[in-house]
Coordinates of C-alpha atoms and ligand atoms in Angstrom, one line a residue:
A20 CA -9.9 13.2 9.8
D21 CA -7.1 13.8 7.3
L22 CA -5.3 10.8 6.1
G23 CA -1.9 12.6 5.6
T24 CA -2.1 13.8 9.2
A25 CA -2.9 10.3 10.4
V26 CA 0.0 8.8 8.5
E27 CA 2.4 11.3 10.2
A28 CA 0.9 10.8 13.6
A29 CA 1.3 7.0 13.2
R30 CA 4.9 7.4 12.1
R31 CA 5.7 9.6 15.1
S32 CA 4.2 7.1 17.5
G33 CA 6.2 4.3 15.9
S34 CA 3.0 2.5 14.7
R35 CA 2.4 1.1 11.2
V36 CA -1.3 0.8 11.6
L37 CA -3.7 3.7 11.2
P38 CA -6.6 4.1 13.7
E39 CA -9.5 1.7 13.0
L40 CA -12.0 4.6 13.3
L41 CA -10.2 6.5 10.6
A42 CA -10.1 3.4 8.3
K43 CA -13.8 3.0 8.8
H44 CA -14.4 6.7 8.1
L45 CA -12.6 6.3 4.8
L46 CA -14.7 3.3 4.0
R47 CA -18.0 5.1 4.7
E48 CA -16.9 8.0 2.4
R49 CA -16.8 5.4 -0.4
G50 CA -20.2 4.1 0.5
V51 CA -19.1 1.0 2.3
P52 CA -21.3 0.3 5.4
T53 CA -19.5 0.1 8.8
P54 CA -21.1 -0.1 12.2
R55 CA -21.8 3.4 13.7
G56 CA -19.4 4.2 16.5
T57 CA -17.1 6.5 18.3
A58 CA -13.9 6.7 20.2
V59 CA -13.8 7.3 24.0
V60 CA -11.0 7.5 26.6
S61 CA -12.9 6.9 29.9
P62 CA -15.9 5.0 31.4
E63 CA -17.7 8.3 31.7
E64 CA -17.3 9.1 28.0
G65 CA -18.4 5.5 27.3
R66 CA -21.6 6.1 29.2
T67 CA -22.3 9.3 27.1
A68 CA -21.4 7.7 23.8
V69 CA -23.9 4.8 24.1
G70 CA -26.7 7.4 24.4
W71 CA -26.6 8.0 20.6
L72 CA -25.9 4.4 19.6
T73 CA -28.3 1.4 19.5
A74 CA -27.7 -1.6 21.8
P75 CA -26.2 -4.1 21.9
Y76 CA -22.7 -2.5 21.8
V77 CA -19.2 -3.7 20.9
L78 CA -16.2 -2.4 22.8
K79 CA -12.7 -2.5 21.2
V80 CA -9.3 -1.3 22.6
I81 CA -7.4 1.3 20.7
S82 CA -3.7 0.6 21.2
P83 CA -0.6 1.0 19.1
T84 CA 0.8 -2.2 20.6
V85 CA -2.2 -4.5 20.1
V86 CA -2.6 -6.0 16.6
H87 CA -5.0 -8.9 17.0
K88 CA -7.4 -7.3 19.5
S89 CA -9.5 -10.3 20.4
D90 CA -6.4 -12.6 21.0
L91 CA -5.6 -10.2 24.0
G92 CA -9.1 -9.8 25.3
G93 CA -9.4 -6.4 23.5
V94 CA -12.8 -7.0 22.0
R95 CA -16.2 -7.5 23.8
V96 CA -19.2 -8.1 21.7
G97 CA -22.8 -7.8 22.8
L98 CA -22.7 -5.4 25.8
A99 CA -26.3 -4.5 26.8
D100 CA -26.2 -1.0 28.3
A101 CA -24.1 1.9 29.6
D102 CA -23.2 0.1 32.9
E103 CA -21.8 -2.9 31.0
V104 CA -19.9 -0.6 28.7
A105 CA -18.4 1.5 31.5
G106 CA -17.5 -1.6 33.5
E107 CA -15.8 -3.3 30.6
I108 CA -13.8 -0.2 29.8
T109 CA -12.4 -0.2 33.3
A110 CA -11.7 -4.0 33.2
M111 CA -10.3 -4.0 29.7
E112 CA -8.0 -1.1 30.4
Q113 CA -6.6 -2.7 33.6
R114 CA -6.2 -6.1 31.9
L115 CA -4.3 -4.7 28.9
Q116 CA -2.1 -2.4 30.9
E117 CA -1.2 -5.2 33.2
A118 CA -0.1 -7.2 30.1
G119 CA 2.2 -4.2 29.2
H120 CA 0.1 -2.6 26.5
D121 CA -0.4 1.1 25.9
V122 CA -4.1 1.9 25.9
D123 CA -5.0 5.1 23.9
G124 CA -8.8 4.6 24.3
F125 CA -11.7 2.5 23.2
L126 CA -13.9 2.2 20.2
I127 CA -17.6 1.7 21.0
E128 CA -19.8 0.6 18.1
E129 CA -23.1 -1.0 17.2
L130 CA -23.3 -4.7 16.6
A131 CA -23.5 -5.5 12.9
P132 CA -26.3 -7.8 11.8
A133 CA -25.2 -11.5 11.9
G134 CA -24.1 -13.2 8.8
Q135 CA -21.3 -15.0 6.9
E136 CA -17.8 -13.6 7.7
I137 CA -15.6 -12.8 4.7
V138 CA -12.0 -11.5 4.5
V139 CA -10.9 -8.9 2.1
G140 CA -7.2 -8.0 2.0
A141 CA -4.9 -6.0 -0.3
V142 CA -1.2 -5.6 -0.6
R143 CA 0.6 -3.1 -2.7
E144 CA 3.1 -4.7 -5.1
P145 CA 5.7 -2.3 -6.3
G146 CA 5.3 -1.6 -10.0
L147 CA 2.0 -3.5 -10.2
G148 CA -0.5 -1.9 -7.9
F149 CA -2.7 -3.6 -5.3
V150 CA -3.3 -7.4 -5.3
L151 CA -6.7 -8.1 -3.7
M152 CA -7.4 -11.2 -1.7
L153 CA -10.9 -12.5 -1.1
G154 CA -11.8 -15.4 1.2
L155 CA -14.2 -16.9 3.7
G156 CA -13.5 -15.8 7.3
G157 CA -12.6 -17.6 10.4
V158 CA -11.2 -21.1 10.1
F159 CA -11.6 -21.0 6.3
V160 CA -8.9 -18.3 6.0
E161 CA -6.8 -19.3 9.0
V162 CA -6.8 -23.1 8.6
L163 CA -8.0 -23.9 5.1
R164 CA -6.5 -20.9 3.3
D165 CA -9.6 -20.8 1.2
V166 CA -8.7 -17.5 -0.6
T167 CA -8.3 -16.2 -4.1
F168 CA -6.4 -13.3 -5.6
R169 CA -6.7 -10.7 -8.4
L170 CA -4.7 -7.7 -9.5
C171 CA -6.7 -4.4 -9.1
P172 CA -8.7 -2.8 -10.5
I173 CA -11.4 -5.4 -10.3
T174 CA -14.9 -5.4 -11.8
R175 CA -18.2 -6.8 -10.5
G176 CA -17.6 -9.7 -12.8
D177 CA -14.2 -10.4 -11.4
V178 CA -15.7 -10.5 -7.8
V179 CA -18.4 -12.9 -8.9
E180 CA -15.7 -15.1 -10.5
M181 CA -13.5 -14.9 -7.4
L182 CA -16.4 -16.0 -5.2
G183 CA -16.8 -19.0 -7.5
E184 CA -13.2 -20.0 -6.9
L185 CA -13.8 -20.4 -3.1
R186 CA -14.3 -24.0 -2.0
G187 CA -16.6 -22.8 0.7
R188 CA -18.7 -20.7 -1.7
S189 CA -21.9 -22.6 -0.8
L190 CA -21.8 -21.1 2.7
L191 CA -23.0 -17.8 1.1
D192 CA -26.0 -19.6 -0.4
G193 CA -27.2 -20.7 3.1
V194 CA -26.5 -24.3 4.3
R195 CA -28.3 -26.3 7.1
G196 CA -31.2 -23.9 7.2
A197 CA -29.1 -20.7 7.4
P198 CA -30.4 -17.9 5.2
A199 CA -28.6 -17.0 2.1
A200 CA -26.1 -14.1 2.4
D201 CA -26.6 -10.9 0.4
V202 CA -23.9 -11.6 -2.3
D203 CA -24.8 -8.4 -4.2
A204 CA -24.0 -6.3 -1.1
L205 CA -20.7 -8.1 -0.8
V206 CA -19.9 -7.5 -4.4
D207 CA -20.7 -3.8 -3.9
V208 CA -18.2 -3.7 -1.0
V209 CA -15.4 -5.4 -2.8
V210 CA -15.8 -3.1 -5.9
A211 CA -15.9 -0.1 -3.6
I212 CA -12.5 -1.3 -2.3
G213 CA -10.7 -2.6 -5.4
G214 CA -12.6 -1.1 -8.4
A215 CA -11.2 1.4 -10.8
D216 CA -12.2 4.4 -8.5
G217 CA -12.3 2.4 -5.3
L218 CA -10.6 3.0 -2.0
L219 CA -7.3 1.3 -3.0
A220 CA -7.0 3.4 -6.1
N221 CA -7.4 6.6 -4.0
L222 CA -4.9 5.8 -1.2
P223 CA -1.6 7.6 -0.9
P224 CA 1.5 5.5 -1.6
D225 CA 2.3 5.4 2.1
V226 CA -0.5 2.9 2.6
V227 CA 0.8 -0.5 1.5
E228 CA -1.7 -3.0 3.0
V229 CA -5.4 -3.1 3.8
D230 CA -7.1 -5.8 5.9
L231 CA -10.9 -6.0 6.2
N232 CA -11.4 -8.9 8.6
P233 CA -14.2 -9.5 8.8
V234 CA -16.7 -8.2 6.4
I235 CA -20.0 -9.6 7.7
V236 CA -22.5 -10.5 4.9
A237 CA -26.0 -10.6 6.3
P238 CA -29.2 -11.8 4.6
R239 CA -29.7 -8.1 3.8
G240 CA -26.6 -5.9 3.5
A241 CA -22.9 -6.3 4.3
A242 CA -20.7 -4.3 6.7
V243 CA -17.0 -4.0 7.4
V244 CA -16.6 -4.5 11.1
D245 CA -12.7 -4.5 11.4
A246 CA -10.4 -2.4 9.1
R247 CA -6.7 -2.0 9.2
L248 CA -4.7 0.3 7.0
V249 CA -0.9 -0.4 7.2
I250 CA 1.7 2.1 6.2
S251 CA 5.2 1.4 4.9
Ligands
ADP429 P1 -9.4 -8.4 15.9 O1 -9.4 -9.0 14.5 O2 -8.4 -7.3 16.1 O3 -9.3 -9.4 16.9 P2 -12.2 -7.5 15.4 O4 -12.5 -6.0 15.3 O5 -12.1 -8.2 14.1 O6 -10.8 -7.7 16.2 O7 -13.2 -8.2 16.3 C1 -13.2 -9.6 16.6 C2 -14.5 -10.3 16.2 O8 -15.6 -9.7 16.8 C3 -14.8 -10.1 14.7 O9 -14.2 -11.1 13.9 C4 -16.3 -10.2 14.7 O10 -16.7 -11.6 14.7 C5 -16.7 -9.6 16.0 N1 -17.0 -8.2 15.8 C6 -16.2 -7.1 16.0 N2 -16.9 -6.0 15.8 C7 -18.2 -6.3 15.5 C8 -19.4 -5.6 15.3 N3 -19.4 -4.2 15.3 N4 -20.5 -6.3 15.0 C9 -20.5 -7.6 15.1 N5 -19.4 -8.4 15.3 C10 -18.3 -7.7 15.6
MG430 MG1 -10.5 -8.6 12.9

């Protein structure tokens, strides 16, 4: 999967977002964990694909017209077996096509271990480089805007400092009996993105925005479960 080819393919199809599977491939190349998965175009292919993945499965639509997949019913989490995956591919395709969306296919992936959801974003500022955003996921980013920013490249120390600036920081330490999240694994992920030789530093100038929402930080390990690379 060549990034330059993907950028051109996206431009041709009028989309500004690169395929999620490609974005995750680029992350894995830099040592960032993402759920194992594959792209399929039919219920039959979906049945085959689950054969080499571990249940439960997550199904996501691949569509140039769908930006926030779950808002449109384009994400199903926790499918148990090949029958459920195949059935949901058929249902999801019909639902989205009836709503007027193009459906290119589906991403089937493994369920990431549960944990605290974190958001990592980056926007290219002309003449400056990438500005990286870090925040707590869900209502914390959407309602409370509990986020903090740094100009890249960032170091491990910067990430630890940024986490300290979040009002909801204590959620990572475990509250109300929840286990503590693996903050070291989170720091690894953020440095692999925004560090001196991280993903951002190695992207071509066409890529102007990166959204990792969410990064799930479990008691052991952290994984990027949704990744968007946006081109200019
Ligand atoms: P979108 O942001 O486009 O709606 P996501 O890919 O972020 O779609 O999926 C929506 C939500 O589903 C995520 O915020 C996350 O809570 C959950 N999710 C998605 N993929 C996985 C996965 N592989 N493992 C665990 N949870 C997932
Ligand atoms: Mg998301």
